[in-house]
PDB file of C-alpha atoms and ligand atoms in Angstrom:
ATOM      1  CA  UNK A   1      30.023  80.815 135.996  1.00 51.00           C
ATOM      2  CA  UNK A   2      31.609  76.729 136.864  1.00 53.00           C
ATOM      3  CA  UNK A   3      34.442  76.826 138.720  1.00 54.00           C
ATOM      4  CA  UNK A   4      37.777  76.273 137.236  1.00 52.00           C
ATOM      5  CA  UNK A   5      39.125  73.223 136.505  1.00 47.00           C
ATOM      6  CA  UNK A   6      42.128  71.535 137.648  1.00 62.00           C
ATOM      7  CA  UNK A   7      43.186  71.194 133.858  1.00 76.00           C
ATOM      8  CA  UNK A   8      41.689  74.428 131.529  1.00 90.00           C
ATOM      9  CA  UNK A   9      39.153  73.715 129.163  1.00 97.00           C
ATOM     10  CA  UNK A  10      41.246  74.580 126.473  1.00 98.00           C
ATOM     11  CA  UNK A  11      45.426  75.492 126.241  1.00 98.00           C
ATOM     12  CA  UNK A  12      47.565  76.774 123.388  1.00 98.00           C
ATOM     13  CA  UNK A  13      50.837  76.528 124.761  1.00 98.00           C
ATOM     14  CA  UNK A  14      54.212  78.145 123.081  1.00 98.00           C
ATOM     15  CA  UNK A  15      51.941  76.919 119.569  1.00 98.00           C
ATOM     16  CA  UNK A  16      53.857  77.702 116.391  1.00 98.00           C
ATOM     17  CA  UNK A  17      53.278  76.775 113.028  1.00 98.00           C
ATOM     18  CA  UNK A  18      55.692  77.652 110.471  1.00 97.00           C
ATOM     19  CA  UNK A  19      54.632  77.672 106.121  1.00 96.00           C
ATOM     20  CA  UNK A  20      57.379  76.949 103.989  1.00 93.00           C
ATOM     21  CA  UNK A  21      60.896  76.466 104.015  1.00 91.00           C
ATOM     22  CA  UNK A  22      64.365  78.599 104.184  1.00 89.00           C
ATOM     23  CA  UNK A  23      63.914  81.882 102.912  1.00 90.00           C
ATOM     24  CA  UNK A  24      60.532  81.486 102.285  1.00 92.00           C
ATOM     25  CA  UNK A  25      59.831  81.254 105.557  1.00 95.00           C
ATOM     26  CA  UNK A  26      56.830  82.365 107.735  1.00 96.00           C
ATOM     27  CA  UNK A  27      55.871  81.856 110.890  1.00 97.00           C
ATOM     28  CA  UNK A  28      51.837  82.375 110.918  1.00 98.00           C
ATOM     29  CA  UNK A  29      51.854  81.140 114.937  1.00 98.00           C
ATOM     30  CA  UNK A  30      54.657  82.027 117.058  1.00 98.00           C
ATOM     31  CA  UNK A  31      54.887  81.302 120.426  1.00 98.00           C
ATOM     32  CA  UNK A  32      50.852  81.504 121.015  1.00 98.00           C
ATOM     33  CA  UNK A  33      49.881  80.706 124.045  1.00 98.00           C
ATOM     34  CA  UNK A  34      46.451  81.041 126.187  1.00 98.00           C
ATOM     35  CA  UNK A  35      44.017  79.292 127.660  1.00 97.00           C
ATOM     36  CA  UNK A  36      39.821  79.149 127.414  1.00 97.00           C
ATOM     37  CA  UNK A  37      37.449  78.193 130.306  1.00 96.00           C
ATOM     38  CA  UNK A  38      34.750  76.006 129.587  1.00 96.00           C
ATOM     39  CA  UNK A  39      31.952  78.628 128.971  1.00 96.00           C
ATOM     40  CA  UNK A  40      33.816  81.388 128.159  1.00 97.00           C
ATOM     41  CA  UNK A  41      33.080  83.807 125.390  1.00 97.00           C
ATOM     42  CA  UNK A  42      36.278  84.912 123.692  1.00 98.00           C
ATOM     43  CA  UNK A  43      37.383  87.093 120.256  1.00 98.00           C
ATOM     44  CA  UNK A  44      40.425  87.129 118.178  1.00 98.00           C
ATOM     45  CA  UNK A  45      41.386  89.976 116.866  1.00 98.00           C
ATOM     46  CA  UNK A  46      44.097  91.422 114.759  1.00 97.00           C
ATOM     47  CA  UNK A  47      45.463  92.956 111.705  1.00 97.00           C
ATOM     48  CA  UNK A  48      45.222  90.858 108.717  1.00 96.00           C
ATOM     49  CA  UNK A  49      48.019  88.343 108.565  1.00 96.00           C
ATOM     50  CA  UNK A  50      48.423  88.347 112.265  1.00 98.00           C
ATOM     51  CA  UNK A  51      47.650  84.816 112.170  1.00 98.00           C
ATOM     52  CA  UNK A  52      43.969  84.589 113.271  1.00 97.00           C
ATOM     53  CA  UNK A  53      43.020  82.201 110.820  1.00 96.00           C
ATOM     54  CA  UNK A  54      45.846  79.513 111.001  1.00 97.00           C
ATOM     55  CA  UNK A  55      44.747  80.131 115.274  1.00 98.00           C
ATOM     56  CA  UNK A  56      40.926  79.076 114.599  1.00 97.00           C
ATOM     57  CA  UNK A  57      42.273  76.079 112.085  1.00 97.00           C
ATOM     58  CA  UNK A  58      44.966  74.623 114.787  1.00 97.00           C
ATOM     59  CA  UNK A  59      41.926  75.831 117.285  1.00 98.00           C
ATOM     60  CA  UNK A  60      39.421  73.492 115.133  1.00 97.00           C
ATOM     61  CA  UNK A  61      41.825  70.416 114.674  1.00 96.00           C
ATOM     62  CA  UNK A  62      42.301  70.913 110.788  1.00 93.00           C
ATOM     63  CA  UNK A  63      45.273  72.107 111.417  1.00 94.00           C
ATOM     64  CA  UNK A  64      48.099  71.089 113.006  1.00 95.00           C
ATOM     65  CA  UNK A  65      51.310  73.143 114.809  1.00 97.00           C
ATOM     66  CA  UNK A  66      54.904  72.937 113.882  1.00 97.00           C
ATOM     67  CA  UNK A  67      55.664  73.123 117.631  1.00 97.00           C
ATOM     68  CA  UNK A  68      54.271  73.594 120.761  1.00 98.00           C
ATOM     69  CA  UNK A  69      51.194  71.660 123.062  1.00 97.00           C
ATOM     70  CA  UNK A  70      47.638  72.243 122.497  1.00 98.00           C
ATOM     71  CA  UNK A  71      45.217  70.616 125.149  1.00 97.00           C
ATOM     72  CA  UNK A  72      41.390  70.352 124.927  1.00 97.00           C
ATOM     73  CA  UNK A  73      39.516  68.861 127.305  1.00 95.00           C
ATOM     74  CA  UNK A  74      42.800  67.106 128.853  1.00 93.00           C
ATOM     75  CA  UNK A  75      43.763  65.312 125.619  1.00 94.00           C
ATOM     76  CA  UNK A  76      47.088  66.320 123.600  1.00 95.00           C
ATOM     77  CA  UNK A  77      45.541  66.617 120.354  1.00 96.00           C
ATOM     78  CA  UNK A  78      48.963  65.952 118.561  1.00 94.00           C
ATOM     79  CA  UNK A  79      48.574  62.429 120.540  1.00 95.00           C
ATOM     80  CA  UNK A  80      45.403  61.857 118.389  1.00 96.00           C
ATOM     81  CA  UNK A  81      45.438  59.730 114.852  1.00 95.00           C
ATOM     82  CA  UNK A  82      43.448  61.647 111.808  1.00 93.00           C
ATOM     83  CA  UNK A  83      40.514  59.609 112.556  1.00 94.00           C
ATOM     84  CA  UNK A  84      40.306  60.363 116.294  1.00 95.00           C
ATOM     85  CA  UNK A  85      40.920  64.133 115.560  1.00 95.00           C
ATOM     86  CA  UNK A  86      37.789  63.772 113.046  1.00 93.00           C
ATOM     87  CA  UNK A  87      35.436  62.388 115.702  1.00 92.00           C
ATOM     88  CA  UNK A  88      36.641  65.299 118.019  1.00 95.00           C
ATOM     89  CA  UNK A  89      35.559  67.599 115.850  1.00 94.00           C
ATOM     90  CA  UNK A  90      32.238  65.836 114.866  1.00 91.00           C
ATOM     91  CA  UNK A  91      31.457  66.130 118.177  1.00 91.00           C
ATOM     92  CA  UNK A  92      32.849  68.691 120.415  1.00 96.00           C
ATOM     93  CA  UNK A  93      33.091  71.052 117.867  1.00 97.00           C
ATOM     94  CA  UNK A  94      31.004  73.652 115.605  1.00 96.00           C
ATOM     95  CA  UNK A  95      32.388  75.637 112.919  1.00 96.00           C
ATOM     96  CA  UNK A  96      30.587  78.819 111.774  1.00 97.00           C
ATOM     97  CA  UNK A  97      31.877  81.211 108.816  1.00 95.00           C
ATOM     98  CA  UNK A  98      31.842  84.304 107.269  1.00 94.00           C
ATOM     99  CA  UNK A  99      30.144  83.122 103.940  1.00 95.00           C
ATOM    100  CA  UNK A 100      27.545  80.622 105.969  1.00 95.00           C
ATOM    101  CA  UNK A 101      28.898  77.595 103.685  1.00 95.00           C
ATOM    102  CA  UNK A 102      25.038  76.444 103.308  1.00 96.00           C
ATOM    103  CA  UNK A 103      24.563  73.955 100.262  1.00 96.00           C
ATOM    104  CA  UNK A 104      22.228  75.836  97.488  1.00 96.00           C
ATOM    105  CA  UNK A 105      18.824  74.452  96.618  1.00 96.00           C
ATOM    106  CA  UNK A 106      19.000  72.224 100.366  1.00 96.00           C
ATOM    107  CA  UNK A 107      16.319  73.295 102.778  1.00 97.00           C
ATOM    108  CA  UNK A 108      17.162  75.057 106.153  1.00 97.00           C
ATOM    109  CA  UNK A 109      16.256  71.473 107.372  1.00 97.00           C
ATOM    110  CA  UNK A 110      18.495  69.317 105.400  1.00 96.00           C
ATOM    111  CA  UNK A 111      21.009  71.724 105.687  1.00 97.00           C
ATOM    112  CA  UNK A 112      21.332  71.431 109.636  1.00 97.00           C
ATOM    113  CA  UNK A 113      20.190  67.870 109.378  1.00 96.00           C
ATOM    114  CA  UNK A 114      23.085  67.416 107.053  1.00 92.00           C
ATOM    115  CA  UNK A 115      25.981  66.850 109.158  1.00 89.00           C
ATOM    116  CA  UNK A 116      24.232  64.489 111.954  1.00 91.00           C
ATOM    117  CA  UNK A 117      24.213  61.850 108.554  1.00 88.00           C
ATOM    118  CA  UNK A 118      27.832  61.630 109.463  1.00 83.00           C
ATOM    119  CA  UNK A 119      27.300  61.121 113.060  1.00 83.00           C
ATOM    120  CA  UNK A 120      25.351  58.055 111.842  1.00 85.00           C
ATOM    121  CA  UNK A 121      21.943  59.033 113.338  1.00 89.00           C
ATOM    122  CA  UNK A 122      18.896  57.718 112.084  1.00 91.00           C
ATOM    123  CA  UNK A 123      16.362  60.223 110.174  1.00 93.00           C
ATOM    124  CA  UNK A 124      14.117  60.500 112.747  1.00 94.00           C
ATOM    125  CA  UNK A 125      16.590  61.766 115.221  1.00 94.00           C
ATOM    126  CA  UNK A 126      17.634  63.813 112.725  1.00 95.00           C
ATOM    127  CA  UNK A 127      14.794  65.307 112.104  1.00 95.00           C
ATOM    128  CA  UNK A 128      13.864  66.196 115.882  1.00 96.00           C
ATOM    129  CA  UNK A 129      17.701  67.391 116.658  1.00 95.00           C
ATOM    130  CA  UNK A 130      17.327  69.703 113.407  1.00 97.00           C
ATOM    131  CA  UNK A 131      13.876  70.970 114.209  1.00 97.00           C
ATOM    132  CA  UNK A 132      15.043  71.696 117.754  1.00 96.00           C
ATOM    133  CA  UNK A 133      18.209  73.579 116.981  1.00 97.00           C
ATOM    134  CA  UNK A 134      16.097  75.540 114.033  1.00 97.00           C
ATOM    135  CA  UNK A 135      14.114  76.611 117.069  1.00 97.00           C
ATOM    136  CA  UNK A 136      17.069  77.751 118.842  1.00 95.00           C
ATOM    137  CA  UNK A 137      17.878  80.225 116.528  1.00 96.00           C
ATOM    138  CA  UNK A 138      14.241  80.815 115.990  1.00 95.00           C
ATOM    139  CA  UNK A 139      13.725  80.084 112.089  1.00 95.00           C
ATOM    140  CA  UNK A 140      11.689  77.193 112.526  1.00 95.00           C
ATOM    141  CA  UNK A 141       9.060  78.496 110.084  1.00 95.00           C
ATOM    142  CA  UNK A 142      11.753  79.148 107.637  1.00 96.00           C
ATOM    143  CA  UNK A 143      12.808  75.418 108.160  1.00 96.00           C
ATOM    144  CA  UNK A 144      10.979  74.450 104.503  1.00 97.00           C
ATOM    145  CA  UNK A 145      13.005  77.508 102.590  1.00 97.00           C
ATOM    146  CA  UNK A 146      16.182  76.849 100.482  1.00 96.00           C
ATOM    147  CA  UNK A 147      18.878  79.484 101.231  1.00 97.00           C
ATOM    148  CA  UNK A 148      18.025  81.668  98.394  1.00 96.00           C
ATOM    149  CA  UNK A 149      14.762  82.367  99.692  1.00 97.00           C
ATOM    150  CA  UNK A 150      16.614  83.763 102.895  1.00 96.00           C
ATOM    151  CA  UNK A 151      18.257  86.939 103.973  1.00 95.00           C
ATOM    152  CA  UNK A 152      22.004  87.049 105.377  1.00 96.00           C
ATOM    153  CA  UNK A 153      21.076  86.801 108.850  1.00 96.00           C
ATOM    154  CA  UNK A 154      18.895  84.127 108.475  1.00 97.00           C
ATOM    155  CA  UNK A 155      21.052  81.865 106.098  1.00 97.00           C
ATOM    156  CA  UNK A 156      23.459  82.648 109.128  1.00 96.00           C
ATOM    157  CA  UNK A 157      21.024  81.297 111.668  1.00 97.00           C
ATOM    158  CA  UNK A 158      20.379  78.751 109.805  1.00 98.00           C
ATOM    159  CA  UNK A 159      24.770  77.964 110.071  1.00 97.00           C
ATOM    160  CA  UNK A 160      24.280  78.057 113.700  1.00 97.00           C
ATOM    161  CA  UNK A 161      21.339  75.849 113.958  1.00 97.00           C
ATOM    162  CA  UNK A 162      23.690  73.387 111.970  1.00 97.00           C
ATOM    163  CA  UNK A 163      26.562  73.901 114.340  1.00 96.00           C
ATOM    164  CA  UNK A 164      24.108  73.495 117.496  1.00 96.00           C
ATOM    165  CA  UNK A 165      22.710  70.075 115.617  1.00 95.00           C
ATOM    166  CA  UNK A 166      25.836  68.637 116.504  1.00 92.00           C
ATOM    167  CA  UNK A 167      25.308  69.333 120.024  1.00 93.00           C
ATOM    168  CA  UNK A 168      28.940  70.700 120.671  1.00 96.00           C
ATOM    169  CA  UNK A 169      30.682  72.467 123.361  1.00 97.00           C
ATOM    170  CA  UNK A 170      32.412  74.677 121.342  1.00 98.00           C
ATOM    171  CA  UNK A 171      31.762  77.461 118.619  1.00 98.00           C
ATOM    172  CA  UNK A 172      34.241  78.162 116.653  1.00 98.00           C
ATOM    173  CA  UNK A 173      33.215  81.348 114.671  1.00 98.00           C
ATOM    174  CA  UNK A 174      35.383  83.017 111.560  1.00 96.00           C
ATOM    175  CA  UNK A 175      33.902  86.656 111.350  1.00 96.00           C
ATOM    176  CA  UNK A 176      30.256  85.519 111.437  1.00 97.00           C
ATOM    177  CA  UNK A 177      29.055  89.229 110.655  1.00 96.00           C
ATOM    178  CA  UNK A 178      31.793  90.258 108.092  1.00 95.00           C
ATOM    179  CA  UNK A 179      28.858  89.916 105.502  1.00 95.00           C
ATOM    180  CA  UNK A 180      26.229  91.304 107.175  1.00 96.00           C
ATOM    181  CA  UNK A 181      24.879  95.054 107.984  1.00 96.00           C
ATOM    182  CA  UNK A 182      24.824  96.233 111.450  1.00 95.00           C
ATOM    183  CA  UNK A 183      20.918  95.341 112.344  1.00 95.00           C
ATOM    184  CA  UNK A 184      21.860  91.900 111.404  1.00 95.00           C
ATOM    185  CA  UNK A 185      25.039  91.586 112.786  1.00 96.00           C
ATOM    186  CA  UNK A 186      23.608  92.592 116.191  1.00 96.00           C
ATOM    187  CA  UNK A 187      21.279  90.241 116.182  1.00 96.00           C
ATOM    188  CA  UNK A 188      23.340  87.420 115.389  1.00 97.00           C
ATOM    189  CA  UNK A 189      25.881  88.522 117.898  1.00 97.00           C
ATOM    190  CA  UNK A 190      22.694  88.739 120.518  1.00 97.00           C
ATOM    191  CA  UNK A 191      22.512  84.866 119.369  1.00 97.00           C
ATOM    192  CA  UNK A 192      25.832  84.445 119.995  1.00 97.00           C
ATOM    193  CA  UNK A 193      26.164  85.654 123.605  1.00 96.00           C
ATOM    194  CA  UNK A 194      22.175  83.588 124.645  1.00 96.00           C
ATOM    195  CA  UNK A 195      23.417  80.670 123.277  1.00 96.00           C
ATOM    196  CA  UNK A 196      26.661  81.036 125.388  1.00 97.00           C
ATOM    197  CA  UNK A 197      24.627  82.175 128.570  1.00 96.00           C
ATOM    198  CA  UNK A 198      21.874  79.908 128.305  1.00 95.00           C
ATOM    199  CA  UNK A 199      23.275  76.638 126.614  1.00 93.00           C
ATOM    200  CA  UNK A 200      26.666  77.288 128.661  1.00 94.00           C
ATOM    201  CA  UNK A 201      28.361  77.057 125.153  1.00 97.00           C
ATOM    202  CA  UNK A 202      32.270  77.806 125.291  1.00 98.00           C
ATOM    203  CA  UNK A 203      32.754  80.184 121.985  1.00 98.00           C
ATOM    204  CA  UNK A 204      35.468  81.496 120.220  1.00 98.00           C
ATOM    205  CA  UNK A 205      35.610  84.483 117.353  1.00 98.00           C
ATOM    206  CA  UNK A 206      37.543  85.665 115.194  1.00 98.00           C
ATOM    207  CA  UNK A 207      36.392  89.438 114.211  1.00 96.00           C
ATOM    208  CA  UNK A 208      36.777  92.577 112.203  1.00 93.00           C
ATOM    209  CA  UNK A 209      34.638  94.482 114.745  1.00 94.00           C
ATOM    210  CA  UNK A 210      35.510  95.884 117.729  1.00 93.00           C
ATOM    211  CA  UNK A 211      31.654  96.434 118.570  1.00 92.00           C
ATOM    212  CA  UNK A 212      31.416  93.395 117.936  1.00 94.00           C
ATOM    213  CA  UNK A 213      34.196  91.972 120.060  1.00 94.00           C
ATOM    214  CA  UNK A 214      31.808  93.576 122.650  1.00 93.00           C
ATOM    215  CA  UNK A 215      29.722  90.599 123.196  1.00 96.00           C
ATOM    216  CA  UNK A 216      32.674  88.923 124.198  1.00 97.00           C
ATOM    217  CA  UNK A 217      34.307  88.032 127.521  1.00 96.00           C
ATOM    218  CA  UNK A 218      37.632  88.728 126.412  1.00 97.00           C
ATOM    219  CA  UNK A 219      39.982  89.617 123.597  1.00 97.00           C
ATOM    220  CA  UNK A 220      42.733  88.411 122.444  1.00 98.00           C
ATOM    221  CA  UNK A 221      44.871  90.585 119.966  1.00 98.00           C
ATOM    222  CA  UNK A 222      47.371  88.918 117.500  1.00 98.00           C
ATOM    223  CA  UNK A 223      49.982  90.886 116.151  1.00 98.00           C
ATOM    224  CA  UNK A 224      52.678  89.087 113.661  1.00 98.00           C
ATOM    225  CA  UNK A 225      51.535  85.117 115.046  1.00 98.00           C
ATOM    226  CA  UNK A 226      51.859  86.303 118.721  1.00 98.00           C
ATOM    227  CA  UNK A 227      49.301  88.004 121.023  1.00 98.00           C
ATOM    228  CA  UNK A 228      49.696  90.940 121.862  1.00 98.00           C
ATOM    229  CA  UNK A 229      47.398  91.372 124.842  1.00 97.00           C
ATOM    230  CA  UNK A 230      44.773  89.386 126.253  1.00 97.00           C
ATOM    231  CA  UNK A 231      42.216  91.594 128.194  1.00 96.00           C
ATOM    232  CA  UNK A 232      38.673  90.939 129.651  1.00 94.00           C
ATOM    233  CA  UNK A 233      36.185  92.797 127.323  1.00 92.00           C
ATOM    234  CA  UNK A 234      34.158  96.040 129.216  1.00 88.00           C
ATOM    235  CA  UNK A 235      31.385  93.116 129.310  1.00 86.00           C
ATOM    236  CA  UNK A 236      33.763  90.956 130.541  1.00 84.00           C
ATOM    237  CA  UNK A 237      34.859  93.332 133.399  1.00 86.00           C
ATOM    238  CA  UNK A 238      31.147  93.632 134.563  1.00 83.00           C
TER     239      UNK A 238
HETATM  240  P1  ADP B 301      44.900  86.280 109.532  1.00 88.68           P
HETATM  241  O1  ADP B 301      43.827  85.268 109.648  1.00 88.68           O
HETATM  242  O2  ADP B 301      45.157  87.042 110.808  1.00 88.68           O
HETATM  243  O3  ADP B 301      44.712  87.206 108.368  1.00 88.68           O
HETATM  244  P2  ADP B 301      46.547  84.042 108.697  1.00 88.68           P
HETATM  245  O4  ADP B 301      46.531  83.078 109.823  1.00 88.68           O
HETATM  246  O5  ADP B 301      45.663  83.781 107.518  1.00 88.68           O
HETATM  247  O6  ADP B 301      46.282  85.505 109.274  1.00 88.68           O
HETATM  248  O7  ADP B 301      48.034  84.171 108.139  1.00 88.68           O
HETATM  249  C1  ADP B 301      49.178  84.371 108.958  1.00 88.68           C
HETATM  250  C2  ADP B 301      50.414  84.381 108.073  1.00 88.68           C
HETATM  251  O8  ADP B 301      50.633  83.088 107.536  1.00 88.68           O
HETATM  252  C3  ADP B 301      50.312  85.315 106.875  1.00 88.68           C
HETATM  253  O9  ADP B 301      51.580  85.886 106.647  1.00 88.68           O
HETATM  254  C4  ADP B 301      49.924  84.388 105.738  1.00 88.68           C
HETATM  255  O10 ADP B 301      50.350  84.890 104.506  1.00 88.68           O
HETATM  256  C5  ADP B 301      50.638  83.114 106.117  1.00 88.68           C
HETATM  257  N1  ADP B 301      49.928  81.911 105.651  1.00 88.68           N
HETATM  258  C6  ADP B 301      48.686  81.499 105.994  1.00 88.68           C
HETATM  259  N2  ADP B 301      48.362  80.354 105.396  1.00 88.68           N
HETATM  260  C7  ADP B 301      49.438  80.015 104.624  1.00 88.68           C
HETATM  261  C8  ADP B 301      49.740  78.910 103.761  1.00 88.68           C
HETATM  262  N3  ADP B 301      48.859  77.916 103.562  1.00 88.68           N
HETATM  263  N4  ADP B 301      50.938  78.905 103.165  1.00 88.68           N
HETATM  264  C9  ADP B 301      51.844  79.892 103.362  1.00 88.68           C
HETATM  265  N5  ADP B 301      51.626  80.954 104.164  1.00 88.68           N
HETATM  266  C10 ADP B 301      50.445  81.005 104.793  1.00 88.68           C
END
């Protein structure tokens, strides 16, 4: 495991972010705080509603709070203009979701190579970072296939080898099994937890699953836009 840092990794402090005005009111986030260690594996879970979603969007800068401090990587995020937020995203961060948001009749290639156009590398690079993070997730003979030609778990490899592309420290993953059976889901979560052994990735899930939660270090339960516990997973407890 490193050893702590001075300043965490990542720190939601007192977060809140109120929708709407008056009595139409709600307060998704209220009063959320915790903090993630670089390399930690950690869930969200909750009841729907709970606030797990406007969490992972604060979490993945596309959202921003009402109130409260959240620090990543010792930088105030709200100090941040749009396009500096942008570029923090682009390249600390990698999204992953439910659906696999792959673009239809785009190889598994293009698809992860996709994304690294905006970083502004040249198609050669491209090509090698793709190829390499296709390997990662190990559907590099898939790489020519267009995502009808793949099942769930693959088109959801194929999501992670885009996120990896990217080279980021963090995964931020919204239910990356809620579409997929149990033999698939395990697998992907079996991705999930190498990656974050091996590569030292910090990652963060939201989930439906409490065997799925499993793979995690720790959980974090929302209830109403506050947590309601934070506990080390039995993995995490090893
Ligand atoms: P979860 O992901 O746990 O299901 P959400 O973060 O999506 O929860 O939602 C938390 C609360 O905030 C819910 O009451 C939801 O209806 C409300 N909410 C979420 N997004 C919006 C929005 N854009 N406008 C108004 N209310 C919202």
């Amino acid at each position: 495991m490193p050893n702590d840092t001075p300043s965490p990794f990542i720190a939601l402090r007192d977060i809140t972010r109120v929708y709407g005005k008056g009595e139409a009111e709600v307060h998704a986030l209220d009063g959320v705080s915790f903090e993630v260690k670089r390399g930690e594996f950690i869930t969200i879970m909750g009841p729907s509603g709970s606030g797990k979603s406007t969490a992972m969007n604060v979490l993945g800068c596309l959202d921003s709070p009402t109130s409260g401090q959240y620090m990543f990587n010792g930088i105030e995020v709200a100090r941040l203009d749009r396009d500096q937020r942008a570029l923090l995203r682009r390249h600390y961060l990698g999204f992953i979701f439910q659906g696999y948001n792959l673009l239809p009749r785009t190889t598994a290639l293009q698809n992860v190579e996709l994304p690294l156009i905006y970083k502004g590398l040249g198609r050669a690079e491209r090509e090698a970072r793709a190829i390499s993070a296709l390997e990662k997730v190990g559907l590099t003979q898939r790489a020519d296939h267009d995502p009808s030609e793949l099942s769930g778990g693959q088109q959801q490899r194929v999501a992670i080898a885009r996120a990896l592309a990217g080279d980021p420290q963090v995964i931020l993953a919204d239910e990356p099994t809620g579409n997929l059976d149990t033999m698939r889901s395990v697998e992907i979560m079996e991705l999930l937890q190498r990656l974050n052994r091996d590569e030292g990735l910090t990652i963060i899930m939201v989930t439906h699953e409490e065997d799925m939660a499993e793979y995690a270090d720790r959980l974090i339960w929302m209830v109403d836009g506050k947590v309601e516990y934070d506990r080390k997973t039995t993995k995490g407890a090893a």
